[in-house]
Structure formats: structure tokens, C-alpha cells
Amino acid sequence: MKVLVLGAGMMGRAIAYDLNRFPCFDEILIGDNDSQTIRSVKPFLKDTAIRVIPLDANRTQDVKKHLLTVDVAVSALPYRYNYELAKIAIETNTHWVDLGGNNTIVQRQRQLFSQAKKNNVTILPDCGLAPGLVSIITHDIVDHFNTVDYVNIRVGGLPRYPQPPLNYQIVFSPYGLINEYVEDAMVLDHGKILFKRSMTELETLKFPKPFGTMEAFLTSGGCSTLPITYKKRIHYLDYKTIRYPGHCEKIKAIIELGFADEQRIDCAGQMIIPRDVFASLLAIRVPTGGEDVVLVKVHSRGTKNGRKRYRDYELIDYYDKKNNITAMMRTTGYSASITAQMIRNDTIKEHGVFCPEEIVPPGLFFEQLRKRGITLSIRERRVSS
């Protein structure tokens, strides 16, 4: 069987690297349309059997031609491509995995269920970190408890050595980051799906040294379909982004000044879009390299055999210095790779359109993370009366 990774940026490289390190496909291809990206990815993958090919995601026939030659495709492209390319994957009878990132796109993909099932194709969006890994953790919580009172999901991709003024590091698209900050956050509250303003409900939480006290606030996208999937199983569920203290207040001020607006304004005789300026400045002025860390904390409470219990999940993953792979690449790219491998080895057999919480077996997934040095600690304790 053959696999194609679409997009040779940071996440695509991590996916291809992991597919090669845990080989279950006969051939691995990675495609991109940017010549500079292709040149830069070759040294990264030089000691592998991965074949780098030119591929233009904007050219339907180009994508279709390549999908016809592979059994599984994993997309690390921007989310705007995912719906149309998933449709092509169904036409070419190619299993499809992507990183998701936009609730509207994922809902459109889910409307392709009958076509995918008819063509014996598995379509799996949202297979990165959040959504993705945290979706599978939530699945594990629901499987473990008889009833679930709440699930609080907290995730952050951060610089290991923060620098002012934002104490942040660009680990994915600046536009994606801005979207998380300005689009409404989805919250499940006792059978009702609510939409709340992002960058609200600020809280603090503790991590082991050297991190200590961090802050977290509502953002969009991280829980994706979880409130819909578990509307009748979980009483309350929310998702917040973790940052170093003070980040939320600074970003909120920038947004309130209009720098995230998408309507054109006149600036010194030039019509500009403020969000483009904001994204460009983030890319220029905020670090994009250096060692990073991914922090995950999921806190839940439920009933097991008539007794109330807390069940907590914690993950701290660091930059891989030896292989020059960021923690965000590891936790996002490796998660997508594991999911693709589960399709390949028939761990995932169902056909149709699914999200990870519906179809990825948590125990086997966590085992695969451990093989990659990504340790998820799980702690359970009684609720004191």
C-alpha cells in the first residue's frame, strides 16, 4: 500500500518522518507546490525512502492524478482545502486523514458520509493535537465512566524559553492563531451547545517546574465536534488555550483595537486588511523557531460503579533536539500518522466520515504515543464527600 502526505511544511514533514520511522506502507510520498519548501524538506528527509513530488492542491486534476496512485492520503494543508480534497479522495477510493482546524469545514465533510461509505472509504478529519489527541482522551473518559459530569480540556503550544512581549512562539499559521482568538468558542452545557466569546473566562492552572502557574482562556476550534458527539453523554465540556501569564490581556487589547478585522480600511492612501497586517507582524516579530513545549491537561469527573471519581490526564512534550522536530510537530503530526497507520493495518475498519472520538481506539492510540516518547499520564482519585 502507498501513502501520500499533502503539504511539506512543518506538520507534513513530521507526518512523513513518522510514517517512515514506523513503516507499514510500501511507499511514502510527500507533495507540495512551493519549490522553496520542496528544497528545504529534502535535507530533512535525506536518510529516508520518502519520495518528494510536486503537487498543486489548487489543481483538482493534479490532486486526483496522485490520489489514484495511493491507498491513503494525509493532509497537512490549510483547512480550506479539506472539504474539496476529501470529495476527490472519495471519488478515487482513497482513505483520507487531515488535521481539521475549522468546525464549518468539518461539518461539511461529515455530509459526505453516505458517499464515503458507498465507496468503502474512510474519511477522518481533526486528527492532530486539538482536535485530535484530546478528542481521543475525551473518548477514553466517556468509555471509562458510567456518567460524565464534566470534561475540561486545556492545551498550549509554547516556547520553552519565552520572550516578551507576547511570550509566544509561532508554531502554526498566524491566520489560524488569529482565528482561534476571534471566532466563538463552542461549549457543551447540559445538553445545550453554547457559543461564547473567545479570550474570556480566564483561569490559572498549575504545571510542574519549570512552568508553574499558567493561564488559560476560551478559544475556538480545539474541541471541534466533541460537544455534538457527546451531547447526551457529557454534562459540561469546554476547551481553553494555555499561555504564559499576561498573554491574554495583551492579545485582547490588540484585537479590540481592530487588528483582527477583515474589512478593508484606508491607510495612508492604501486599502489594507488589518488582519493581514496583524498576521504579517506576528510572522515577522514573534519567534518562529527555537525549542518549544506542548502542555496538555484534561480534567474530568464522573461516576464509576456508583462512586464519584476524578480522572486527570497530563502531557508535557518537548522539542526533539536530535531530529530537529518541534513538540507541536510531534504531538500533531505523529497523531495524524498513527491514525493513518491504524487505517492501513485495519485497526480502523469502518467506512464513512468520522471524527477521532468516534472511531480511534484510545488504548491502542496511547500505546503508539508511548512508542514515540510522548508520555500521557493518567491519574484517578476519589471525590471526597
Short mmCIF file of C-alpha atoms in Angstrom, two decimals:
data_model
loop_
_atom_site.label_atom_id
_atom_site.label_comp_id
_atom_site.label_asym_id
_atom_site.label_seq_id
_atom_site.Cartn_x
_atom_site.Cartn_y
_atom_site.Cartn_z
CA MET A 1 0.00 0.00 0.00
CA LYS A 2 1.06 3.58 -0.69
CA VAL A 3 0.51 6.79 1.28
CA LEU A 4 0.66 10.42 0.19
CA VAL A 5 1.27 13.36 2.55
CA LEU A 6 -0.09 16.61 1.13
CA GLY A 7 1.92 19.62 2.26
CA ALA A 8 5.64 19.61 3.08
CA GLY A 9 5.57 22.24 5.81
CA MET A 10 6.35 21.53 9.45
CA MET A 11 3.38 19.23 10.10
CA GLY A 12 3.70 17.42 6.77
CA ARG A 13 7.36 16.73 7.47
CA ALA A 14 6.54 15.31 10.88
CA ILE A 15 3.85 13.06 9.41
CA ALA A 16 6.15 11.76 6.68
CA TYR A 17 9.02 11.29 9.14
CA ASP A 18 6.86 9.22 11.47
CA LEU A 19 5.36 7.14 8.66
CA ASN A 20 8.91 6.27 7.61
CA ARG A 21 10.08 5.54 11.16
CA PHE A 22 7.22 3.10 11.78
CA PRO A 23 6.93 1.62 8.31
CA CYS A 24 3.70 -0.08 7.34
CA PHE A 25 3.33 1.42 3.85
CA ASP A 26 5.27 0.16 0.84
CA GLU A 27 5.85 3.69 -0.44
CA ILE A 28 5.63 7.16 1.13
CA LEU A 29 5.16 10.28 -0.99
CA ILE A 30 5.12 13.89 0.18
CA GLY A 31 3.89 16.61 -2.17
CA ASP A 32 3.99 20.38 -2.23
CA ASN A 33 3.70 23.12 -4.85
CA ASP A 34 6.22 25.54 -3.34
CA SER A 35 9.69 24.97 -4.81
CA GLN A 36 11.42 26.52 -1.79
CA THR A 37 9.50 24.24 0.57
CA ILE A 38 10.40 21.21 -1.55
CA ARG A 39 14.09 22.18 -1.48
CA SER A 40 14.04 22.66 2.29
CA VAL A 41 12.27 19.37 3.03
CA LYS A 42 14.76 17.21 1.12
CA PRO A 43 17.62 17.60 3.65
CA PHE A 44 15.18 16.88 6.48
CA LEU A 45 14.14 13.61 4.84
CA LYS A 46 17.51 12.77 3.27
CA ASP A 47 18.07 9.49 5.13
CA THR A 48 14.62 8.12 4.32
CA ALA A 49 12.94 6.36 1.42
CA ILE A 50 10.33 9.13 1.18
CA ARG A 51 9.81 10.48 -2.33
CA VAL A 52 9.18 14.22 -2.68
CA ILE A 53 6.91 15.20 -5.56
CA PRO A 54 5.49 18.49 -6.92
CA LEU A 55 1.77 18.75 -6.18
CA ASP A 56 -0.57 21.72 -6.57
CA ALA A 57 -3.57 21.44 -4.24
CA ASN A 58 -5.35 24.14 -6.24
CA ARG A 59 -5.35 21.95 -9.36
CA THR A 60 -8.09 19.36 -8.96
CA GLN A 61 -6.81 17.13 -11.72
CA ASP A 62 -3.28 17.19 -10.31
CA VAL A 63 -4.55 16.04 -6.90
CA LYS A 64 -6.84 13.43 -8.44
CA LYS A 65 -3.98 12.02 -10.52
CA HIS A 66 -1.86 11.44 -7.42
CA LEU A 67 -4.70 10.15 -5.22
CA LEU A 68 -5.45 7.49 -7.83
CA THR A 69 -1.97 6.03 -7.20
CA VAL A 70 -2.18 5.76 -3.38
CA ASP A 71 -4.32 3.99 -0.80
CA VAL A 72 -4.21 6.59 2.00
CA ALA A 73 -3.72 10.37 1.90
CA VAL A 74 -2.82 12.53 4.90
CA SER A 75 -3.36 16.27 4.51
CA ALA A 76 -1.20 18.84 6.29
CA LEU A 77 -2.60 21.61 4.11
CA PRO A 78 -4.55 24.63 5.38
CA TYR A 79 -8.08 23.61 6.38
CA ARG A 80 -9.71 25.47 3.47
CA TYR A 81 -8.66 22.61 1.16
CA ASN A 82 -10.03 19.76 3.23
CA TYR A 83 -13.65 19.55 2.03
CA GLU A 84 -12.94 19.61 -1.71
CA LEU A 85 -9.98 17.26 -1.43
CA ALA A 86 -11.95 14.83 0.74
CA LYS A 87 -14.55 14.71 -2.04
CA ILE A 88 -11.81 13.82 -4.53
CA ALA A 89 -10.49 11.14 -2.14
CA ILE A 90 -13.94 9.53 -2.11
CA GLU A 91 -14.04 9.59 -5.93
CA THR A 92 -10.62 7.92 -6.14
CA ASN A 93 -11.38 5.39 -3.35
CA THR A 94 -8.56 6.80 -1.22
CA HIS A 95 -8.75 6.85 2.57
CA TRP A 96 -8.30 10.39 3.89
CA VAL A 97 -6.88 11.85 7.11
CA ASP A 98 -6.48 15.58 7.84
CA LEU A 99 -5.67 17.93 10.70
CA GLY A 100 -9.03 19.72 10.68
CA GLY A 101 -8.97 23.13 12.31
CA ASN A 102 -12.30 24.61 11.26
CA ASN A 103 -15.70 23.49 12.56
CA THR A 104 -17.62 24.57 9.43
CA ILE A 105 -15.34 22.61 7.10
CA VAL A 106 -15.56 19.50 9.28
CA GLN A 107 -19.36 19.67 9.33
CA ARG A 108 -19.36 19.87 5.52
CA GLN A 109 -17.08 16.85 5.35
CA ARG A 110 -19.45 14.91 7.58
CA GLN A 111 -22.17 15.42 4.99
CA LEU A 112 -20.11 13.17 2.69
CA PHE A 113 -20.74 10.14 4.92
CA SER A 114 -23.04 8.20 2.55
CA GLN A 115 -20.74 8.68 -0.46
CA ALA A 116 -17.69 7.61 1.54
CA LYS A 117 -19.45 4.53 2.91
CA LYS A 118 -20.70 3.58 -0.55
CA ASN A 119 -17.14 3.76 -1.93
CA ASN A 120 -15.65 1.86 1.05
CA VAL A 121 -13.57 4.91 2.02
CA THR A 122 -12.69 6.18 5.49
CA ILE A 123 -12.56 9.97 5.90
CA LEU A 124 -11.09 11.19 9.21
CA PRO A 125 -10.74 14.94 9.83
CA ASP A 126 -9.47 16.52 13.08
CA CYS A 127 -6.55 14.12 13.55
CA GLY A 128 -3.93 16.44 15.04
CA LEU A 129 -3.42 17.58 18.62
CA ALA A 130 -6.52 19.65 19.40
CA PRO A 131 -8.74 18.48 17.91
CA GLY A 132 -7.32 15.01 17.60
CA LEU A 133 -5.35 13.69 20.55
CA VAL A 134 -7.61 15.49 23.03
CA SER A 135 -10.66 14.08 21.24
CA ILE A 136 -9.34 10.58 21.85
CA ILE A 137 -8.68 11.41 25.51
CA THR A 138 -12.33 12.51 25.78
CA HIS A 139 -13.39 9.21 24.17
CA ASP A 140 -11.37 7.41 26.85
CA ILE A 141 -13.13 9.37 29.60
CA VAL A 142 -16.58 8.53 28.24
CA ASP A 143 -15.63 4.85 27.92
CA HIS A 144 -14.29 4.78 31.47
CA PHE A 145 -17.17 6.40 33.36
CA ASN A 146 -20.81 5.36 33.54
CA THR A 147 -21.79 9.05 33.57
CA VAL A 148 -19.61 12.13 33.00
CA ASP A 149 -20.17 15.37 34.89
CA TYR A 150 -17.58 17.46 33.06
CA VAL A 151 -14.51 17.47 30.85
CA ASN A 152 -12.18 20.50 30.91
CA ILE A 153 -9.63 20.43 28.08
CA ARG A 154 -6.57 22.70 28.32
CA VAL A 155 -3.86 22.77 25.61
CA GLY A 156 -0.97 25.05 24.73
CA GLY A 157 1.91 25.10 22.26
CA LEU A 158 4.52 27.42 23.75
CA PRO A 159 8.17 28.48 23.58
CA ARG A 160 10.36 26.63 26.05
CA TYR A 161 12.14 29.92 26.76
CA PRO A 162 9.52 32.69 26.43
CA GLN A 163 10.47 36.17 25.25
CA PRO A 164 8.47 39.39 25.66
CA PRO A 165 6.21 41.00 24.71
CA LEU A 166 3.87 38.05 23.99
CA ASN A 167 5.88 35.16 25.48
CA TYR A 168 4.74 33.14 22.50
CA GLN A 169 6.21 31.34 19.51
CA ILE A 170 4.52 30.86 16.12
CA VAL A 171 4.11 27.09 15.82
CA PHE A 172 1.50 27.10 13.02
CA SER A 173 -0.20 29.57 10.66
CA PRO A 174 -0.61 33.10 12.13
CA TYR A 175 -4.03 33.25 10.45
CA GLY A 176 -5.05 30.04 12.21
CA LEU A 177 -3.90 31.51 15.51
CA ILE A 178 -5.92 34.70 14.95
CA ASN A 179 -8.99 32.62 14.05
CA GLU A 180 -8.71 30.76 17.36
CA TYR A 181 -8.66 34.07 19.20
CA VAL A 182 -11.56 35.82 17.42
CA GLU A 183 -14.07 33.11 16.46
CA ASP A 184 -16.56 31.99 19.11
CA ALA A 185 -15.75 29.03 21.31
CA MET A 186 -18.17 26.10 21.43
CA VAL A 187 -19.17 24.85 24.89
CA LEU A 188 -21.42 21.94 25.84
CA ASP A 189 -23.61 22.80 28.84
CA HIS A 190 -26.17 20.20 29.99
CA GLY A 191 -27.46 19.23 26.57
CA LYS A 192 -27.13 22.68 25.05
CA ILE A 193 -24.37 23.80 22.70
CA LEU A 194 -23.42 27.36 23.53
CA PHE A 195 -21.14 29.78 21.72
CA LYS A 196 -19.04 32.05 23.92
CA ARG A 197 -16.60 34.82 23.09
CA SER A 198 -13.04 33.60 22.80
CA MET A 199 -10.42 35.03 25.16
CA THR A 200 -12.91 35.06 28.03
CA GLU A 201 -13.25 33.04 31.27
CA LEU A 202 -9.57 33.46 32.13
CA GLU A 203 -8.25 31.00 34.72
CA THR A 204 -4.95 29.84 36.17
CA LEU A 205 -3.63 26.30 36.36
CA LYS A 206 -0.51 24.61 37.70
CA PHE A 207 2.15 22.57 35.95
CA PRO A 208 5.36 21.05 37.32
CA LYS A 209 8.52 23.17 37.29
CA PRO A 210 9.82 25.00 35.34
CA PHE A 211 6.35 26.11 34.17
CA GLY A 212 4.45 26.62 37.40
CA THR A 213 1.37 28.84 37.16
CA MET A 214 -0.02 29.28 33.63
CA GLU A 215 -3.18 30.93 32.32
CA ALA A 216 -5.93 29.50 30.12
CA PHE A 217 -8.89 31.06 28.31
CA LEU A 218 -11.62 30.04 25.88
CA THR A 219 -10.65 29.77 22.20
CA SER A 220 -12.37 28.31 19.17
CA GLY A 221 -11.80 25.07 17.30
CA GLY A 222 -9.98 22.91 19.83
CA CYS A 223 -12.93 20.72 20.80
CA SER A 224 -14.43 20.68 17.27
CA THR A 225 -17.21 18.05 17.19
CA LEU A 226 -16.90 16.88 20.81
CA PRO A 227 -19.91 18.89 22.07
CA ILE A 228 -22.03 17.38 19.28
CA THR A 229 -20.76 13.81 19.64
CA TYR A 230 -21.19 13.76 23.40
CA LYS A 231 -24.24 15.97 23.79
CA LYS A 232 -26.06 13.18 25.64
CA ARG A 233 -23.04 11.66 27.40
CA ILE A 234 -21.18 14.61 28.98
CA HIS A 235 -22.94 17.26 31.06
CA TYR A 236 -20.36 20.01 30.56
CA LEU A 237 -17.35 20.30 28.23
CA ASP A 238 -15.12 23.23 27.36
CA TYR A 239 -11.76 23.91 25.72
CA LYS A 240 -9.21 26.54 26.68
CA THR A 241 -5.80 27.51 25.35
CA ILE A 242 -2.83 27.60 27.73
CA ARG A 243 -0.42 30.55 27.66
CA TYR A 244 2.19 32.14 29.89
CA PRO A 245 0.60 34.66 32.30
CA GLY A 246 -0.27 38.04 30.76
CA HIS A 247 -0.64 36.87 27.15
CA CYS A 248 -4.43 37.03 27.07
CA GLU A 249 -4.63 40.65 28.23
CA LYS A 250 -2.12 41.81 25.59
CA ILE A 251 -3.76 39.99 22.68
CA LYS A 252 -7.23 41.16 23.71
CA ALA A 253 -6.03 44.78 23.56
CA ILE A 254 -4.66 44.26 20.05
CA ILE A 255 -7.91 42.66 18.88
CA GLU A 256 -10.04 45.37 20.46
CA LEU A 257 -8.02 47.96 18.52
CA GLY A 258 -9.22 46.26 15.32
CA PHE A 259 -6.08 44.47 14.17
CA ALA A 260 -8.02 41.23 13.58
CA ASP A 261 -10.70 42.90 11.43
CA GLU A 262 -11.16 41.62 7.88
CA GLN A 263 -12.83 44.69 6.39
CA ARG A 264 -10.55 46.88 4.27
CA ILE A 265 -9.56 50.28 5.63
CA ASP A 266 -7.76 53.27 4.14
CA CYS A 267 -4.21 53.54 5.48
CA ALA A 268 -2.12 56.39 4.05
CA GLY A 269 -3.95 56.09 0.75
CA GLN A 270 -3.67 52.29 0.59
CA MET A 271 -6.62 49.95 1.17
CA ILE A 272 -5.44 47.28 3.60
CA ILE A 273 -6.97 44.44 5.60
CA PRO A 274 -5.95 44.82 9.28
CA ARG A 275 -5.85 41.05 9.80
CA ASP A 276 -3.25 40.70 7.03
CA VAL A 277 -1.10 43.30 8.77
CA PHE A 278 -1.53 41.55 12.14
CA ALA A 279 -0.64 38.13 10.67
CA SER A 280 2.41 39.57 8.87
CA LEU A 281 3.68 41.29 12.02
CA LEU A 282 3.22 38.11 14.05
CA ALA A 283 5.25 36.19 11.47
CA ILE A 284 7.98 38.85 11.46
CA ARG A 285 8.19 39.91 15.11
CA VAL A 286 7.24 36.77 17.05
CA PRO A 287 9.79 33.92 17.12
CA THR A 288 9.07 31.05 14.73
CA GLY A 289 11.99 28.85 15.71
CA GLY A 290 13.65 27.61 18.85
CA GLU A 291 12.74 24.97 21.36
CA ASP A 292 9.04 24.62 22.13
CA VAL A 293 6.85 22.67 24.51
CA VAL A 294 3.31 21.32 24.33
CA LEU A 295 1.26 21.31 27.52
CA VAL A 296 -1.96 19.32 27.85
CA LYS A 297 -4.17 18.99 30.89
CA VAL A 298 -7.61 17.34 30.76
CA HIS A 299 -9.61 17.29 33.99
CA SER A 300 -12.79 15.25 34.29
CA ARG A 301 -15.24 13.99 36.87
CA GLY A 302 -17.72 11.20 36.54
CA THR A 303 -19.41 8.25 38.17
CA LYS A 304 -17.95 4.74 38.07
CA ASN A 305 -19.84 1.88 39.67
CA GLY A 306 -21.91 4.32 41.71
CA ARG A 307 -18.94 6.32 43.02
CA LYS A 308 -17.78 9.80 42.01
CA ARG A 309 -14.21 9.93 40.68
CA TYR A 310 -11.83 12.48 39.21
CA ARG A 311 -9.80 11.40 36.19
CA ASP A 312 -6.94 13.65 35.06
CA TYR A 313 -4.69 13.45 32.00
CA GLU A 314 -1.44 15.40 31.67
CA LEU A 315 1.11 15.59 28.89
CA ILE A 316 4.30 17.66 28.61
CA ASP A 317 6.23 17.15 25.40
CA TYR A 318 9.47 18.84 24.40
CA TYR A 319 11.35 19.78 21.26
CA ASP A 320 13.33 16.88 19.77
CA LYS A 321 16.84 18.35 19.52
CA LYS A 322 18.39 15.32 17.88
CA ASN A 323 15.99 15.28 14.91
CA ASN A 324 15.03 18.98 14.88
CA ILE A 325 11.34 18.26 15.37
CA THR A 326 9.21 20.60 17.45
CA ALA A 327 6.89 19.41 20.18
CA MET A 328 3.96 20.74 18.14
CA MET A 329 5.13 18.72 15.12
CA ARG A 330 5.43 15.62 17.30
CA THR A 331 2.06 15.85 19.01
CA THR A 332 0.19 16.97 15.88
CA GLY A 333 2.00 15.18 13.05
CA TYR A 334 2.61 11.92 14.87
CA SER A 335 -1.06 11.78 15.90
CA ALA A 336 -2.13 12.04 12.25
CA SER A 337 0.47 9.45 11.23
CA ILE A 338 -0.72 6.99 13.90
CA THR A 339 -4.30 7.37 12.66
CA ALA A 340 -3.26 6.73 9.05
CA GLN A 341 -1.36 3.63 10.16
CA MET A 342 -4.44 2.39 12.01
CA ILE A 343 -6.38 2.59 8.74
CA ARG A 344 -3.57 0.75 6.96
CA ASN A 345 -3.43 -2.13 9.44
CA ASP A 346 -7.25 -2.42 9.76
CA THR A 347 -7.36 -1.25 13.37
CA ILE A 348 -9.84 1.22 11.90
CA LYS A 349 -12.10 -0.66 9.51
CA GLU A 350 -15.29 1.40 9.34
CA HIS A 351 -16.11 3.31 6.17
CA GLY A 352 -17.73 6.74 6.14
CA VAL A 353 -16.81 10.11 7.66
CA PHE A 354 -15.82 10.04 11.32
CA CYS A 355 -14.04 12.20 13.87
CA PRO A 356 -11.36 10.65 16.12
CA GLU A 357 -13.56 10.37 19.21
CA GLU A 358 -15.94 8.13 17.27
CA ILE A 359 -13.54 5.63 15.78
CA VAL A 360 -9.94 5.74 17.13
CA PRO A 361 -9.34 3.23 19.98
CA PRO A 362 -7.84 5.21 22.88
CA GLY A 363 -5.77 2.48 24.50
CA LEU A 364 -4.01 1.48 21.28
CA PHE A 365 -3.51 5.14 20.35
CA PHE A 366 -1.91 5.97 23.73
CA GLU A 367 0.35 2.93 23.34
CA GLN A 368 1.56 4.26 19.99
CA LEU A 369 2.26 7.67 21.54
CA ARG A 370 4.43 5.97 24.19
CA LYS A 371 6.45 4.26 21.47
CA ARG A 372 7.26 7.73 20.19
CA GLY A 373 8.30 9.02 23.59
CA ILE A 374 5.11 11.02 24.11
CA THR A 375 4.00 10.21 27.64
CA LEU A 376 0.41 10.78 28.70
CA SER A 377 0.00 10.38 32.45
CA ILE A 378 -3.43 9.37 33.77
CA ARG A 379 -4.38 9.82 37.41
CA GLU A 380 -7.64 8.88 39.05
CA ARG A 381 -8.83 9.71 42.55
CA ARG A 382 -11.97 9.62 44.62
CA VAL A 383 -14.15 12.67 45.13
CA SER A 384 -14.06 13.40 48.84
CA SER A 385 -17.51 13.60 50.40
#
